[in-house]
Amino acid sequence: MFSKKAMLYLLFSLSGFAGLIYESIWSHYIKLILGHAAYAQSLVLTIFMGGMALGAWLISLISSRVRNPLVWYAIIEGVIGIFGLAFHYEFLFFQEVLFNHILPMTSAPIPAFMMKWGIATMLLLPQAVLLGTTFPLMSAGAIRYDPQHSGHTLGMLYFTNSLGAAIGVLCSAFILIQNVGLPGTSLTAGIINISLALCVWFVAKGRSSSESMIDSTRQVLPITKGRILIVVAALTGATSFFYEIGWIRMLSLVLGSSVEAFELMLSAFIFGLAFGGYFIRRKADDLAEPCIYLAWVQVIMGLLATATLPLYTRSFSAMSFLINGLSRTDIGYVLFNINSHLIALCIMIPATFMAGMTLPLLTNILLKSGGGEAAIGRIYAANTFGAIVGILSAVNLVMPCFGTKGLLVSGGFVDVGVGAFLLIAFGRISSRLIKYSIPLTAVAASMVFFSLTTFDQAVLSSGVYRLGKPSLPAGARPLYYRDGKTATIALIRHPQGQMSIRTNGKTDALIAPLEMPYGADEITMVMAAVVPLALNPAARNVANIGLGSGLTTHTLLATDSIKIVDTIEIESCMVEGAHGFGKRVARAFYDPRSVIHIDDAKSFFSTHQKHYDIIVSEPSNPWVSGVGSLFSYEFYHYIQSYLNEGGIFVQWLQLYEINLGDVASVIKALDRAFAYYRVYNTDNANILILASKDNQLNTVNTWVFDHPKLSSELSRVAIQGPEDLSIRYLGDKHLIAPFFESLNSPLNSDYFPSLSYNAPKSRFKQDDASDLSWLHIAGVPILSWLNGIEPQGKISREGKYFDFYDRQIDAQLVVGNDVAGLEDQKLRFSAEFVNSALTFCRKPPLSDEVIIDILYTIAAAINPYLSKQQLNQYWMGLIDQYVTEDTNGKIEQWLRFHHAISQRQAALTIEYANRILSTEEELTENLVQYLVTAMLTAAISENRYDVAWHIVKRFKLEQGLVSRPFELRFLYALAAQG
């Protein structure tokens, strides 16, 4: 008999494992309907708990008449498994109906919101109701093996189920979704449920009906006591979710707001519940006064929850120590997640341990007080119903009004109050002074924790999980700080006068005062508005996804030709905070053509059914939870249908805290959805992708530089003419796609969200994809040669955030021999010695190798940056001056080779490169790579892919390709596709 109970415990742990997989992936699915992970998590929790409450209540009505609860349990697990197998296809159907049929008929936000909730409920409620029946049925079936030790059985079932759930959350996040996607994860959970059903059926088979009832006639349950226990179950369910939501929001500022961080926090919460159930299993049946024990559990739980406040403030220092002590490697990332989990456990375990005792205690008290098996379902239903109330009131009322600190303390006060009531109602303390002093002391202690713990906003908004610093820089201070429904928003003034707006500690926009050099993000926000206007001068209607600082919307409204800019922002506190940027973004808030909508993008477009000439998407970094879906194929395919003919979609993508593989997953997704696109650098760390669904984009129209307000915005960020845009041009689909296709990265999809799970690791490792920017400054002018856009050698301003400007300035100084103006020591050496090197090339002072190296340095410093005319004059001047009948043949070949590159003469470049390679045996690796790069570029520019592939094979570029310079890997991909 013991072995069968042990088997039931094991099987019920698998039930918890599968159940939390469902909760985890449902959040991923539902955020595709609601638009943000925070909304999805709240809604999934609400429906999940609501369904389980309904299921538990329904089963409580009939549980005493069920002859064999385990058979019913097996059947229900099997049905849950069938739902799991079919869920993905069910979701696709309902999503199609919602966005393509229902929302287009809904013109107002409230009905649209109700429709989304309705569809989500239809999707999740049936499974949730079935899941709600499993604990009462399994408990009743297991208790019938040993009715005298029902408390032990309930504690063990709660422990094993919760332990399985905690492991299921981690397995879902770190293994299943990353390897088999959402459909495969749902399928896995379904298979577990069906297998579980078969096993339980085998265990339950053959039980006799005489074992089917528990003796519930030992006592008659007083009506008042029963009602009190039901209310207590509901209240403790509500406070548990006050704690969960409060801790998760607070710890998001410490651990980060990635998907994986959320799953780690959820797992920590459930682990605490599990071990609370494990602890109470031995005591539940032997307690003389279980109600008094329960009262103390409630009081201590409220105290411990409030006591986490000072512990939480110290977690920022712990994270700082962790970030600064770990290596930014794969192993370091594993250790980061383990320690993040430990931080969450330290915060949550004390109170959740107490919370884990409450449900087994309440159930056993009611069961043994005459409630019968119905008590299991009634307590479970009340507890989960209370959880719904807790979720809704926490997210929509308590946290927006009182913040996370107030939310946590509110839960603590309720628990202390519940414990105090139980002590007064059921305690046998004769002295009224003692009876009332105990709860009052607990309340006073909670107040002490609350009042003595200061939440320093400079600490909370520090982004310690990114930068490793547990506070803002010295002199920086928050001007605005608020816990919104989806995130915590802070507006920061920095010592030098710049202002930044932060989401959960992550800077989303930084703007400097007009009297200072422009801020790091300003050029990207301005270009996101101006470049599509330059490509589509006829644009009238614009949508901007993501407000940020409001600068993009402000810039779009600089021209009177724009009739309306609809800005879609999901967090209302972001709008409140961005007001603080003042006149720098004034048009976004005060121009009558600007309309800000608090909504998610997909719902907005489906509900309003408007089409636009330009749609700009400015999400946060892809590692932020929920943001990855704005970089998915499904989103791109959906959004392109809301572009007018000739319309342009603009995607801002950060190149920092991301690797090339992650960028490839975005490019592949966009490539499949749009017919044509171009890519621009804005600075060294960001790109803009401009895409069209039906035709190639026009050339840049210079009207934006003639418009006074637009010209002013452009000049502010050092863009004063078309040249300043053309030097930032990376390439179009034809040039860019082959390289990204060559990378072994999956296309980012809503249902295979590789970006959401890979990007957090890239953030931790401080990866970057800035190699794309380095194509601009490669020694061979790859981009200008292949794109056919020649530098004009004009310098509008020394750029602060784009290396091309600095290199262009150096190139001008080299050609002009203005040695005093050079900062680069190598170029200074080259400029000083180039004339003497060539003058004495036939004499002993300088060897051929030194002269060749100097020429290579000069060529790499000027050929990519100056116009053909400037370069022709320079190189021909050197050739005419120094090449005579007596000149060393090696030096002449190199001079003519560099000249051929400068004039983009493909055939001559290849010819001279081959001559050099055939006549010189001891070339350095740098020089060989330079020669090969030039030959490949020349061949590809003439569409001579056969020649290019011959060069690849000749120099065995495919061997050790990963370790080769980026420009060679880029050209290899072009040659391979050709």
Short mmCIF file of C-alpha atoms in Angstrom, two decimals, residues 285-563:
data_model
loop_
_atom_site.label_atom_id
_atom_site.label_comp_id
_atom_site.label_asym_id
_atom_site.label_seq_id
_atom_site.Cartn_x
_atom_site.Cartn_y
_atom_site.Cartn_z
CA ASP A 285 -2.27 15.05 11.90
CA ASP A 286 -0.89 15.51 15.43
CA LEU A 287 -1.72 19.15 16.13
CA ALA A 288 -3.89 19.57 19.20
CA GLU A 289 -5.12 22.99 18.09
CA PRO A 290 -4.57 23.24 14.34
CA CYS A 291 -6.46 26.53 14.05
CA ILE A 292 -4.07 28.17 16.51
CA TYR A 293 -1.12 26.73 14.61
CA LEU A 294 -2.62 28.11 11.40
CA ALA A 295 -3.03 31.50 13.08
CA TRP A 296 0.64 31.64 13.98
CA VAL A 297 1.57 30.57 10.46
CA GLN A 298 -0.44 33.51 9.11
CA VAL A 299 1.08 36.00 11.53
CA ILE A 300 4.63 34.83 10.90
CA MET A 301 4.04 34.78 7.13
CA GLY A 302 2.91 38.41 7.19
CA LEU A 303 5.93 39.39 9.27
CA LEU A 304 8.38 37.52 7.06
CA ALA A 305 6.88 38.99 3.89
CA THR A 306 7.30 42.51 5.26
CA ALA A 307 10.79 41.63 6.50
CA THR A 308 11.88 40.95 2.93
CA LEU A 309 11.90 44.72 2.29
CA PRO A 310 15.29 45.43 3.93
CA LEU A 311 16.64 42.19 2.47
CA TYR A 312 15.49 43.27 -0.99
CA THR A 313 17.34 46.58 -0.80
CA ARG A 314 20.56 44.63 -0.14
CA SER A 315 20.01 42.38 -3.14
CA PHE A 316 21.25 45.17 -5.43
CA SER A 317 24.66 44.98 -3.79
CA ALA A 318 24.60 41.20 -4.11
CA MET A 319 23.85 41.46 -7.81
CA SER A 320 26.59 44.06 -8.24
CA PHE A 321 29.08 41.70 -6.60
CA LEU A 322 27.84 38.88 -8.82
CA ILE A 323 28.01 40.80 -12.09
CA ASN A 324 31.48 42.16 -11.37
CA GLY A 325 32.80 38.79 -10.22
CA LEU A 326 31.61 36.53 -13.04
CA SER A 327 33.36 36.07 -16.35
CA ARG A 328 31.21 37.06 -19.32
CA THR A 329 31.19 33.55 -20.78
CA ASP A 330 28.73 30.70 -21.27
CA ILE A 331 29.77 29.21 -17.94
CA GLY A 332 29.49 32.64 -16.34
CA TYR A 333 25.95 32.92 -17.67
CA VAL A 334 24.99 29.59 -16.12
CA LEU A 335 26.43 30.77 -12.79
CA PHE A 336 24.60 34.09 -13.20
CA ASN A 337 21.26 32.26 -13.56
CA ILE A 338 21.99 29.94 -10.65
CA ASN A 339 22.88 32.86 -8.40
CA SER A 340 19.90 34.87 -9.65
CA HIS A 341 17.75 31.95 -8.61
CA LEU A 342 19.44 31.93 -5.20
CA ILE A 343 18.77 35.65 -4.74
CA ALA A 344 15.11 35.08 -5.58
CA LEU A 345 14.99 32.12 -3.20
CA CYS A 346 16.52 34.17 -0.36
CA ILE A 347 13.86 36.83 -0.82
CA MET A 348 10.89 34.51 -1.29
CA ILE A 349 11.53 31.30 0.64
CA PRO A 350 10.81 32.49 4.23
CA ALA A 351 7.29 33.75 3.53
CA THR A 352 6.40 31.22 0.82
CA PHE A 353 7.52 28.43 3.14
CA MET A 354 4.80 29.55 5.54
CA ALA A 355 2.35 29.98 2.67
CA GLY A 356 3.01 26.37 1.63
CA MET A 357 1.65 25.17 4.98
CA THR A 358 -1.67 26.97 4.73
CA LEU A 359 -3.49 24.94 2.08
CA PRO A 360 -2.69 21.49 3.58
CA LEU A 361 -3.54 22.81 7.06
CA LEU A 362 -6.83 24.41 6.04
CA THR A 363 -7.86 21.35 4.04
CA ASN A 364 -7.02 18.93 6.82
CA ILE A 365 -8.78 21.03 9.47
CA LEU A 366 -11.95 21.19 7.44
CA LEU A 367 -11.67 17.52 6.46
CA LYS A 368 -11.31 16.33 10.04
CA SER A 369 -13.92 18.73 11.38
CA GLY A 370 -16.63 16.94 9.45
CA GLY A 371 -16.33 18.57 6.06
CA GLY A 372 -15.75 15.27 4.28
CA GLU A 373 -13.99 14.95 0.95
CA ALA A 374 -15.88 17.99 -0.29
CA ALA A 375 -13.61 20.02 1.99
CA ILE A 376 -10.66 19.40 -0.34
CA GLY A 377 -12.37 20.96 -3.31
CA ARG A 378 -14.00 23.76 -1.30
CA ILE A 379 -10.73 24.93 0.28
CA TYR A 380 -8.87 24.62 -3.02
CA ALA A 381 -11.60 26.57 -4.82
CA ALA A 382 -11.63 29.31 -2.20
CA ASN A 383 -7.85 29.58 -2.25
CA THR A 384 -7.67 29.91 -6.03
CA PHE A 385 -10.63 32.31 -6.08
CA GLY A 386 -8.77 34.46 -3.60
CA ALA A 387 -5.75 34.29 -5.89
CA ILE A 388 -7.85 35.81 -8.71
CA VAL A 389 -8.91 38.67 -6.46
CA GLY A 390 -5.28 39.11 -5.42
CA ILE A 391 -4.01 39.24 -9.00
CA LEU A 392 -6.61 41.70 -10.25
CA SER A 393 -6.43 44.02 -7.26
CA ALA A 394 -2.62 43.92 -7.13
CA VAL A 395 -2.11 44.78 -10.80
CA ASN A 396 -4.95 47.26 -11.26
CA LEU A 397 -5.38 48.90 -7.87
CA VAL A 398 -2.82 48.40 -5.12
CA MET A 399 0.44 48.54 -7.10
CA PRO A 400 -0.51 51.55 -9.29
CA CYS A 401 -1.63 53.45 -6.15
CA PHE A 402 0.93 52.39 -3.56
CA GLY A 403 3.81 50.87 -5.54
CA THR A 404 5.47 47.52 -5.04
CA LYS A 405 6.48 48.33 -1.47
CA GLY A 406 2.89 49.14 -0.57
CA LEU A 407 1.68 46.00 -2.33
CA LEU A 408 3.96 43.76 -0.30
CA VAL A 409 3.12 45.44 3.00
CA SER A 410 -0.61 45.31 2.23
CA GLY A 411 -0.33 41.55 1.85
CA GLY A 412 1.58 41.35 5.12
CA PHE A 413 -1.05 43.33 7.00
CA VAL A 414 -3.82 41.09 5.67
CA ASP A 415 -1.99 37.94 6.74
CA VAL A 416 -1.23 39.34 10.19
CA GLY A 417 -4.85 40.40 10.48
CA VAL A 418 -6.07 36.94 9.49
CA GLY A 419 -3.75 35.35 12.03
CA ALA A 420 -4.89 37.78 14.70
CA PHE A 421 -8.53 36.99 14.00
CA LEU A 422 -7.89 33.24 14.24
CA LEU A 423 -6.07 33.72 17.56
CA ILE A 424 -8.96 35.73 18.93
CA ALA A 425 -11.65 33.43 17.51
CA PHE A 426 -10.13 30.06 18.37
CA GLY A 427 -7.49 30.82 20.99
CA ARG A 428 -7.91 29.84 24.62
CA ILE A 429 -5.94 32.73 26.05
CA SER A 430 -7.90 34.08 28.99
CA SER A 431 -6.22 37.47 29.24
CA ARG A 432 -7.62 39.93 26.73
CA LEU A 433 -4.45 41.98 27.01
CA ILE A 434 -2.32 39.04 25.88
CA LYS A 435 -4.87 37.99 23.26
CA TYR A 436 -4.84 41.37 21.55
CA SER A 437 -1.21 42.29 22.17
CA ILE A 438 0.11 39.43 20.01
CA PRO A 439 -1.43 40.62 16.73
CA LEU A 440 -0.84 44.25 17.60
CA THR A 441 2.83 43.50 18.16
CA ALA A 442 3.01 41.77 14.79
CA VAL A 443 1.37 44.76 13.10
CA ALA A 444 3.78 47.11 14.86
CA ALA A 445 6.74 45.03 13.71
CA SER A 446 5.46 45.17 10.13
CA MET A 447 5.13 48.93 10.40
CA VAL A 448 8.72 49.15 11.64
CA PHE A 449 9.97 47.17 8.63
CA PHE A 450 7.90 49.37 6.34
CA SER A 451 8.95 52.69 7.82
CA LEU A 452 12.63 51.89 8.26
CA THR A 453 13.08 50.48 4.78
CA THR A 454 13.65 53.19 2.21
CA PHE A 455 13.37 52.33 -1.45
CA ASP A 456 16.08 54.55 -2.92
CA GLN A 457 14.89 55.32 -6.45
CA ALA A 458 18.49 55.89 -7.53
CA VAL A 459 19.18 52.27 -6.57
CA LEU A 460 15.96 50.84 -8.00
CA SER A 461 16.52 52.46 -11.41
CA SER A 462 20.24 51.61 -11.59
CA GLY A 463 19.95 48.61 -13.94
CA VAL A 464 22.44 46.74 -11.77
CA TYR A 465 21.88 43.49 -13.70
CA ARG A 466 23.39 45.17 -16.78
CA LEU A 467 26.04 47.53 -15.50
CA GLY A 468 27.01 45.96 -12.18
CA LYS A 469 26.58 49.26 -10.36
CA PRO A 470 24.04 49.24 -7.51
CA SER A 471 23.10 52.89 -7.94
CA LEU A 472 22.91 55.66 -10.49
CA PRO A 473 26.10 57.60 -11.28
CA ALA A 474 27.06 60.28 -8.78
CA GLY A 475 24.90 63.34 -9.26
CA ALA A 476 22.17 61.56 -11.25
CA ARG A 477 18.69 61.69 -9.76
CA PRO A 478 15.23 60.45 -10.70
CA LEU A 479 12.76 63.17 -11.69
CA TYR A 480 9.93 60.69 -12.18
CA TYR A 481 9.51 57.16 -10.83
CA ARG A 482 6.44 54.97 -10.94
CA ASP A 483 5.44 51.33 -10.97
CA GLY A 484 3.20 50.94 -14.00
CA LYS A 485 1.05 48.00 -14.99
CA THR A 486 3.71 46.46 -17.21
CA ALA A 487 6.98 47.96 -15.97
CA THR A 488 8.66 50.42 -13.63
CA ILE A 489 9.44 53.69 -15.41
CA ALA A 490 12.02 56.25 -14.28
CA LEU A 491 13.09 59.58 -15.79
CA ILE A 492 16.68 60.37 -14.82
CA ARG A 493 18.54 63.68 -14.90
CA HIS A 494 22.29 63.15 -15.25
CA PRO A 495 24.95 65.47 -13.78
CA GLN A 496 25.90 66.96 -17.14
CA GLY A 497 22.27 67.81 -17.89
CA GLN A 498 21.28 64.86 -20.07
CA MET A 499 18.01 63.09 -19.35
CA SER A 500 17.18 59.43 -19.87
CA ILE A 501 14.03 57.37 -19.50
CA ARG A 502 14.41 53.86 -18.12
CA THR A 503 12.21 50.78 -18.15
CA ASN A 504 12.96 48.39 -15.28
CA GLY A 505 16.37 50.02 -15.00
CA LYS A 506 17.19 49.74 -18.71
CA THR A 507 17.76 53.04 -20.54
CA ASP A 508 15.43 53.28 -23.53
CA ALA A 509 16.30 56.84 -24.61
CA LEU A 510 18.86 59.49 -23.69
CA ILE A 511 18.62 63.13 -24.75
CA ALA A 512 21.03 65.99 -24.06
CA PRO A 513 20.19 69.69 -23.70
CA LEU A 514 20.39 71.68 -26.92
CA GLU A 515 23.46 73.54 -25.74
CA MET A 516 25.34 70.24 -25.35
CA PRO A 517 26.48 67.66 -27.96
CA TYR A 518 23.62 65.35 -28.83
CA GLY A 519 22.85 62.33 -26.65
CA ALA A 520 23.69 58.76 -27.61
CA ASP A 521 20.19 57.82 -28.80
CA GLU A 522 19.17 61.07 -30.47
CA ILE A 523 20.68 60.33 -33.88
CA THR A 524 18.81 57.02 -34.14
CA MET A 525 15.49 58.56 -33.12
CA VAL A 526 15.90 61.45 -35.56
CA MET A 527 17.01 59.20 -38.43
CA ALA A 528 14.10 56.83 -37.75
CA ALA A 529 11.84 59.76 -38.64
CA VAL A 530 13.81 61.55 -41.35
CA VAL A 531 15.17 58.71 -43.51
CA PRO A 532 11.72 57.29 -44.39
CA LEU A 533 10.54 60.85 -45.10
CA ALA A 534 13.52 61.30 -47.42
CA LEU A 535 12.63 58.06 -49.22
CA ASN A 536 8.89 58.73 -49.32
CA PRO A 537 8.25 62.50 -49.59
CA ALA A 538 4.56 61.84 -50.27
CA ALA A 539 4.00 60.31 -46.81
CA ARG A 540 1.02 61.72 -44.96
CA ASN A 541 -0.05 59.16 -42.35
CA VAL A 542 2.48 57.69 -39.92
CA ALA A 543 2.33 55.18 -37.07
CA ASN A 544 5.08 54.93 -34.46
CA ILE A 545 5.25 51.79 -32.30
CA GLY A 546 6.83 52.68 -28.96
CA LEU A 547 6.95 56.24 -27.61
CA GLY A 548 10.32 56.13 -25.84
CA SER A 549 11.31 59.75 -25.28
CA GLY A 550 8.89 60.99 -27.95
CA LEU A 551 11.70 62.41 -30.12
CA THR A 552 10.85 60.32 -33.18
CA THR A 553 7.22 61.44 -33.07
CA HIS A 554 8.39 65.02 -32.46
CA THR A 555 10.69 64.88 -35.51
CA LEU A 556 8.03 63.34 -37.77
CA LEU A 557 5.74 66.26 -36.94
CA ALA A 558 8.37 68.82 -37.93
CA THR A 559 6.88 68.96 -41.43
CA ASP A 560 3.39 70.21 -42.21
CA SER A 561 2.98 67.54 -44.90
CA ILE A 562 2.36 64.91 -42.21
CA LYS A 563 -1.33 64.80 -41.38
#
